[in-house]
Amino acid sequence: MNARSFALIAPAALLALAACSKSEAPPPGADTPRAVPFAVVARQPLGAGISVNGRLVAREEAAVASQLSGYLVARVLVDQDAFVRAGQPLAELDATLLRADIAQSRAALAQTRVAADKAEQEASRVSSLDHTGVLSDEAIAQRRLAARTAHAQVDQSQAQLSAQLVKQGLMVVRAPVSGRILTRTVRPGDVASPSTVMFTMARDDRAELDAEIPEELLGGIHAGDHARVRLASGRWVDGTVRLVAAQVDAQTRLGRARILLPVDREIRPGGYARAELAGKPVPVLAVPEAAVSYDGNGASVTVIEAGEKVRRVAVKTGARGGGMIELTQGPPAGTRVLTGSQDFVLDGEKVQPIRKGR
């Protein structure tokens, strides 16, 4: 190879080597750790307020149905949202057939009374002939039995008439308690039945919040505690804890508390509301709620260890408030924990911590 050929080949070889070196070089930023936000586990007061959600329900719900069966509904006198007093008529049944039955029973009672009077007179007449031999003892006994039978028939007819008169009073379906009509399912023409509910009522128009309480918070809630309840409109009303349930749901680990609310037209059973219950602030180890992750194994936080490497640590949580959550079991105070990107890093991965929040 002469010098001229080497001069032509050398630049090309150098370019090829440079291209290979460039393709093997790592991309810019490949070794740069992921920037992640973090906060520090710190001891701070928590428990000044417990926030819970729940459904609005009637304080006591009353179901209204007819005590009679087989009669058509003639009129419905009230509708949903009406406030009624105890004993007020709500619906009327068609009494046409019952009136005919009552008239027939009255006639039957009159007939049995006539027959009873006649039998009584005959029994009295033959009593004077007792032991005289004019009538046999058997004939006298038969007349006395006929008188007793006639009186029994009078009693039976009277009882039948009384039962029909009671039914006549039940042809008007009345409110068992004072309160507001929540639902109306009856229509004119329906057939009444004791098993068919016509109306449901909220007794005294009182409602309460059926709040779901995490198991670990139940011990701090007691009957008589004050609560503030936020309605769907955003308005707050005052309430009082009426009772705390005696058991916890085995599946959800939630207990329940009933918060009695004032009479208010804006409080409608079936809706949802949020309640805040007062509690005494207690210094606890806490982290921002964003630091806690949940999966099939429970709650966990991702801590930043020496060398800026991360590791997932299982925790147990307690009270919440102000965007913070208590760690009843977990890393000690001063530990740095991720408040974002937990799902995008692996144990042992190096990160670039960026302080966020508290």
Coordinates of C-alpha atoms in Angstrom, one line a residue:
M1 CA 0.0 0.0 0.0
N2 CA 1.4 3.3 -1.0
A3 CA 1.2 6.5 1.0
R4 CA -1.5 7.9 -1.2
S5 CA -3.8 4.9 -0.5
F6 CA -3.2 5.1 3.3
A7 CA -4.0 8.7 3.3
L8 CA -7.4 7.9 1.6
I9 CA -8.2 5.0 3.9
A10 CA -7.2 6.5 7.3
P11 CA -9.9 9.2 7.5
A12 CA -12.6 6.6 6.7
A13 CA -11.4 4.3 9.4
L14 CA -11.3 7.0 11.9
L15 CA -14.9 8.0 11.1
A16 CA -16.0 4.4 11.5
L17 CA -14.4 4.1 14.9
A18 CA -16.0 7.3 16.0
A19 CA -19.4 6.1 14.9
C20 CA -19.0 2.9 16.9
S21 CA -17.8 4.7 20.0
K22 CA -20.9 7.0 19.7
S23 CA -23.3 4.1 19.4
E24 CA -21.9 2.4 22.5
A25 CA -22.0 5.5 24.7
P26 CA -24.9 5.7 27.2
P27 CA -27.7 8.1 26.5
P28 CA -27.6 11.5 28.3
G29 CA -29.2 11.3 31.8
A30 CA -29.2 7.4 31.8
D31 CA -27.4 7.4 35.2
T32 CA -29.4 10.4 36.7
P33 CA -31.5 9.3 39.7
R34 CA -35.2 9.8 39.6
A35 CA -36.3 13.0 41.3
V36 CA -38.9 12.1 44.0
P37 CA -40.7 14.3 46.6
F38 CA -40.4 13.3 50.2
A39 CA -41.4 14.3 53.8
V40 CA -40.1 13.4 57.2
V41 CA -41.9 11.2 59.8
A42 CA -42.5 13.6 62.6
R43 CA -44.3 13.7 66.0
Q44 CA -47.1 16.2 65.9
P45 CA -50.6 16.8 67.4
L46 CA -53.3 14.8 65.6
G47 CA -56.8 14.0 66.4
A48 CA -58.3 17.5 66.7
G49 CA -60.9 16.3 64.3
I50 CA -62.1 12.9 62.9
S51 CA -63.7 13.1 59.5
V52 CA -66.2 10.3 58.5
N53 CA -68.8 9.8 55.8
G54 CA -72.1 8.1 55.8
R55 CA -75.7 8.0 54.6
L56 CA -78.6 10.0 55.9
V57 CA -81.4 7.8 57.3
A58 CA -84.6 8.3 59.2
R59 CA -84.1 8.3 63.0
E60 CA -87.0 5.8 63.2
E61 CA -88.8 4.6 60.1
A62 CA -92.5 3.5 60.2
A63 CA -94.1 1.3 57.7
V64 CA -97.8 1.8 57.0
A65 CA -100.0 -1.0 55.7
S66 CA -103.7 -1.9 55.8
Q67 CA -104.8 -4.5 58.4
L68 CA -107.4 -5.8 56.0
S69 CA -107.0 -8.0 53.0
G70 CA -108.9 -8.1 49.7
Y71 CA -110.5 -4.6 49.7
L72 CA -109.8 -2.1 46.9
V73 CA -108.2 1.2 47.7
A74 CA -110.7 3.9 47.0
R75 CA -108.7 7.1 47.7
V76 CA -105.2 8.1 48.6
L77 CA -105.2 11.2 50.8
V78 CA -101.6 12.2 51.1
D79 CA -98.4 12.1 49.0
Q80 CA -94.7 12.1 49.5
D81 CA -93.1 14.8 51.7
A82 CA -96.4 15.5 53.5
F83 CA -96.1 15.9 57.3
V84 CA -98.9 14.1 59.0
R85 CA -100.1 13.7 62.6
A86 CA -100.6 10.4 64.4
G87 CA -104.1 9.1 63.6
Q88 CA -104.5 11.2 60.4
P89 CA -106.2 9.4 57.5
L90 CA -103.8 8.4 54.8
A91 CA -106.0 6.3 52.5
E92 CA -109.5 4.9 52.3
L93 CA -110.6 1.5 51.2
D94 CA -113.8 0.8 49.3
A95 CA -116.4 -0.2 51.9
T96 CA -119.3 -1.1 49.5
L97 CA -119.1 -4.8 50.1
L98 CA -118.5 -4.5 53.8
R99 CA -121.6 -2.3 54.2
A100 CA -123.7 -5.0 52.5
D101 CA -122.2 -7.6 54.8
I102 CA -123.0 -5.5 57.9
A103 CA -126.6 -5.0 56.8
Q104 CA -126.9 -8.8 56.3
S105 CA -125.4 -9.5 59.7
R106 CA -127.8 -7.0 61.4
A107 CA -130.7 -8.8 59.8
A108 CA -129.3 -12.2 60.9
L109 CA -128.9 -10.9 64.4
A110 CA -132.5 -9.7 64.5
Q111 CA -133.7 -13.1 63.3
T112 CA -131.7 -15.0 65.9
R113 CA -133.0 -12.8 68.6
V114 CA -136.6 -13.5 67.6
A115 CA -135.9 -17.2 67.5
A116 CA -134.2 -17.0 70.9
D117 CA -137.1 -15.1 72.5
K118 CA -139.5 -17.7 71.2
A119 CA -137.4 -20.6 72.4
E120 CA -137.0 -18.9 75.8
Q121 CA -140.8 -18.5 76.1
E122 CA -141.3 -22.2 75.2
A123 CA -138.8 -23.3 77.7
S124 CA -140.4 -21.2 80.4
R125 CA -143.9 -22.6 79.6
V126 CA -142.7 -26.2 79.9
S127 CA -140.8 -25.6 83.1
S128 CA -144.1 -25.4 85.0
L129 CA -145.0 -28.9 83.6
D130 CA -141.9 -30.4 85.0
H131 CA -142.6 -33.7 87.0
T132 CA -146.3 -33.3 86.2
G133 CA -146.4 -36.1 83.6
V134 CA -148.0 -33.9 80.9
L135 CA -144.7 -33.8 79.0
S136 CA -142.0 -36.3 79.2
D137 CA -138.7 -35.3 80.8
E138 CA -137.0 -35.8 77.4
A139 CA -139.4 -33.3 75.7
I140 CA -138.8 -30.7 78.4
A141 CA -135.0 -31.1 78.2
Q142 CA -135.2 -30.7 74.4
R143 CA -137.0 -27.4 74.7
R144 CA -134.5 -26.1 77.3
L145 CA -131.6 -27.1 74.9
A146 CA -133.3 -25.3 72.1
A147 CA -133.5 -22.1 74.2
R148 CA -129.7 -22.3 75.0
T149 CA -128.9 -23.0 71.4
A150 CA -130.9 -20.0 70.3
H151 CA -129.1 -17.8 72.7
A152 CA -125.7 -19.1 71.5
Q153 CA -126.7 -18.2 67.9
V154 CA -127.5 -14.7 69.1
D155 CA -124.1 -14.4 70.6
Q156 CA -122.5 -15.7 67.4
S157 CA -124.4 -13.3 65.2
Q158 CA -123.5 -10.4 67.6
A159 CA -119.8 -11.4 67.4
Q160 CA -119.9 -11.5 63.6
L161 CA -121.5 -8.1 63.5
S162 CA -118.9 -6.7 65.9
A163 CA -116.1 -8.0 63.8
Q164 CA -117.5 -6.3 60.7
L165 CA -117.9 -3.1 62.6
V166 CA -114.3 -3.2 63.6
K167 CA -113.4 -3.8 59.9
Q168 CA -115.5 -0.8 59.1
G169 CA -113.3 1.3 61.3
L170 CA -110.2 -0.1 59.6
M171 CA -111.4 0.9 56.2
V172 CA -109.5 4.2 56.8
V173 CA -105.7 3.6 56.9
R174 CA -104.3 6.1 59.5
A175 CA -100.8 7.3 60.4
P176 CA -99.4 5.2 63.3
V177 CA -97.1 8.1 64.4
S178 CA -96.5 11.8 63.5
G179 CA -93.9 12.3 60.9
R180 CA -93.1 12.9 57.2
I181 CA -94.1 10.7 54.4
L182 CA -91.0 9.3 52.7
T183 CA -92.4 7.0 50.2
R184 CA -95.9 6.2 48.8
T185 CA -96.4 3.0 46.8
V186 CA -100.2 2.8 47.0
R187 CA -102.6 3.8 44.2
P188 CA -106.4 3.9 43.9
G189 CA -107.5 0.5 42.7
D190 CA -104.8 -1.5 44.4
V191 CA -105.9 -4.4 46.5
A192 CA -105.1 -3.9 50.2
S193 CA -103.0 -6.5 52.1
P194 CA -101.2 -6.5 55.4
S195 CA -98.1 -7.6 53.7
T196 CA -98.1 -4.7 51.2
V197 CA -96.5 -1.4 52.6
M198 CA -98.5 1.6 51.4
F199 CA -96.3 4.4 52.9
T200 CA -93.0 4.7 54.8
M201 CA -92.6 7.6 57.3
A202 CA -89.8 9.3 59.2
R203 CA -91.1 9.5 62.7
D204 CA -91.2 13.1 64.0
D205 CA -89.4 14.1 60.8
R206 CA -86.1 13.3 62.5
A207 CA -83.0 12.1 60.5
E208 CA -79.5 11.1 61.5
L209 CA -76.2 10.2 59.8
D210 CA -75.3 6.6 59.7
A211 CA -71.5 7.2 59.7
E212 CA -68.9 4.6 58.9
I213 CA -66.1 4.6 61.4
P214 CA -62.7 2.9 61.0
E215 CA -62.2 0.3 63.7
E216 CA -59.1 2.0 65.2
L217 CA -61.1 5.3 65.7
L218 CA -64.2 3.8 67.4
G219 CA -62.6 4.0 70.9
G220 CA -62.5 7.8 70.6
I221 CA -66.2 8.3 69.8
H222 CA -68.9 8.2 72.5
A223 CA -72.6 8.9 72.7
G224 CA -73.3 12.5 73.4
D225 CA -70.2 13.8 71.5
H226 CA -70.8 16.9 69.4
A227 CA -70.5 16.6 65.6
R228 CA -70.6 19.0 62.6
V229 CA -72.3 17.5 59.5
R230 CA -71.7 18.9 56.0
L231 CA -74.7 18.4 53.8
A232 CA -74.6 18.0 50.0
S233 CA -75.3 21.7 49.5
G234 CA -72.2 22.6 51.5
R235 CA -74.1 23.8 54.5
W236 CA -73.0 22.7 58.0
V237 CA -75.4 21.6 60.7
D238 CA -74.8 20.5 64.3
G239 CA -75.5 17.0 65.4
T240 CA -75.0 14.7 68.4
V241 CA -73.7 11.1 68.5
R242 CA -76.7 9.1 69.6
L243 CA -75.1 5.7 69.7
V244 CA -71.9 3.8 68.7
A245 CA -72.5 0.3 67.2
A246 CA -71.5 -2.7 69.4
Q247 CA -69.8 -4.6 66.6
V248 CA -67.4 -4.1 63.6
D249 CA -68.0 -5.5 60.1
A250 CA -65.7 -8.5 59.8
Q251 CA -65.1 -7.8 56.1
T252 CA -64.6 -4.0 55.9
R253 CA -63.3 -3.5 59.5
L254 CA -65.7 -0.6 59.8
G255 CA -68.0 0.2 62.8
R256 CA -71.0 2.6 62.7
A257 CA -72.2 5.5 64.7
R258 CA -75.5 7.2 64.5
I259 CA -75.4 11.1 64.6
L260 CA -78.8 12.6 65.4
L261 CA -79.5 15.8 63.4
P262 CA -82.0 18.6 63.8
V263 CA -85.3 18.8 62.0
D264 CA -84.3 20.5 58.7
R265 CA -86.1 20.3 55.3
E266 CA -82.7 20.1 53.6
I267 CA -81.8 16.8 55.4
R268 CA -83.3 14.1 53.2
P269 CA -82.9 10.4 54.1
G270 CA -81.1 8.5 51.4
G271 CA -78.5 11.2 50.7
Y272 CA -74.9 11.3 51.8
A273 CA -73.1 13.6 54.2
R274 CA -69.7 14.1 55.9
A275 CA -69.2 14.6 59.6
E276 CA -66.4 16.0 61.7
L277 CA -66.2 14.8 65.3
A278 CA -64.1 16.7 67.8
G279 CA -61.3 15.0 69.5
K280 CA -58.4 16.0 71.8
P281 CA -55.2 16.6 69.9
V282 CA -52.5 13.9 70.8
P283 CA -48.9 14.1 69.6
V284 CA -48.3 11.0 67.4
L285 CA -45.9 10.0 64.7
A286 CA -47.5 11.1 61.4
V287 CA -46.8 11.5 57.7
P288 CA -48.8 13.1 54.9
E289 CA -51.6 10.9 53.6
A290 CA -49.9 10.9 50.2
A291 CA -47.0 8.9 51.7
V292 CA -49.1 5.9 52.5
S293 CA -49.8 3.3 49.8
Y294 CA -52.3 0.4 50.0
D295 CA -52.3 -2.9 48.3
G296 CA -53.3 -6.5 49.0
N297 CA -50.7 -6.7 51.8
G298 CA -52.0 -3.6 53.6
A299 CA -50.5 -0.2 54.1
S300 CA -46.8 0.8 53.4
V301 CA -44.5 3.7 53.0
T302 CA -41.3 4.0 50.9
V303 CA -38.4 5.2 53.0
I304 CA -35.2 6.8 51.7
E305 CA -32.2 5.1 53.3
A306 CA -28.4 5.8 53.3
G307 CA -27.0 6.3 49.8
E308 CA -30.4 7.8 48.7
K309 CA -31.7 4.3 48.1
V310 CA -35.4 3.4 48.7
R311 CA -37.1 0.5 50.4
R312 CA -40.8 -0.3 51.0
V313 CA -41.8 -0.7 54.7
A314 CA -45.1 -2.0 56.0
V315 CA -46.9 0.2 58.4
K316 CA -50.1 0.4 60.4
T317 CA -52.1 3.6 60.4
G318 CA -54.3 5.3 63.0
A319 CA -56.0 8.7 63.2
R320 CA -56.2 11.2 60.4
G321 CA -56.6 14.9 60.2
G322 CA -55.4 17.9 58.3
G323 CA -54.0 15.8 55.5
M324 CA -51.8 13.8 57.9
I325 CA -52.1 10.2 59.0
E326 CA -50.8 8.6 62.2
L327 CA -48.3 5.7 62.0
T328 CA -49.0 3.4 64.9
Q329 CA -46.4 1.0 63.5
G330 CA -43.6 1.9 61.1
P331 CA -40.3 3.8 60.7
P332 CA -39.1 6.1 63.5
A333 CA -39.3 9.9 63.7
G334 CA -36.9 11.6 61.3
T335 CA -37.2 9.0 58.6
R336 CA -37.6 10.3 55.1
V337 CA -40.6 8.9 53.1
L338 CA -41.7 9.4 49.6
T339 CA -44.9 11.4 49.0
G340 CA -45.1 10.5 45.4
S341 CA -43.7 8.2 42.7
Q342 CA -43.9 5.2 45.2
D343 CA -45.3 3.0 42.4
F344 CA -42.5 3.9 40.0
V345 CA -39.4 2.9 42.0
L346 CA -38.0 -0.4 43.1
D347 CA -36.4 -1.5 46.3
G348 CA -32.8 -0.6 46.2
E349 CA -33.2 2.0 43.5
K350 CA -31.2 5.2 43.9
V351 CA -33.3 8.5 43.9
Q352 CA -32.9 12.2 44.1
P353 CA -34.9 13.4 47.1
I354 CA -36.7 16.7 46.8
R355 CA -38.3 18.1 50.1
K356 CA -42.0 18.7 49.7
G357 CA -44.6 19.9 52.3
R358 CA -44.1 19.1 55.9

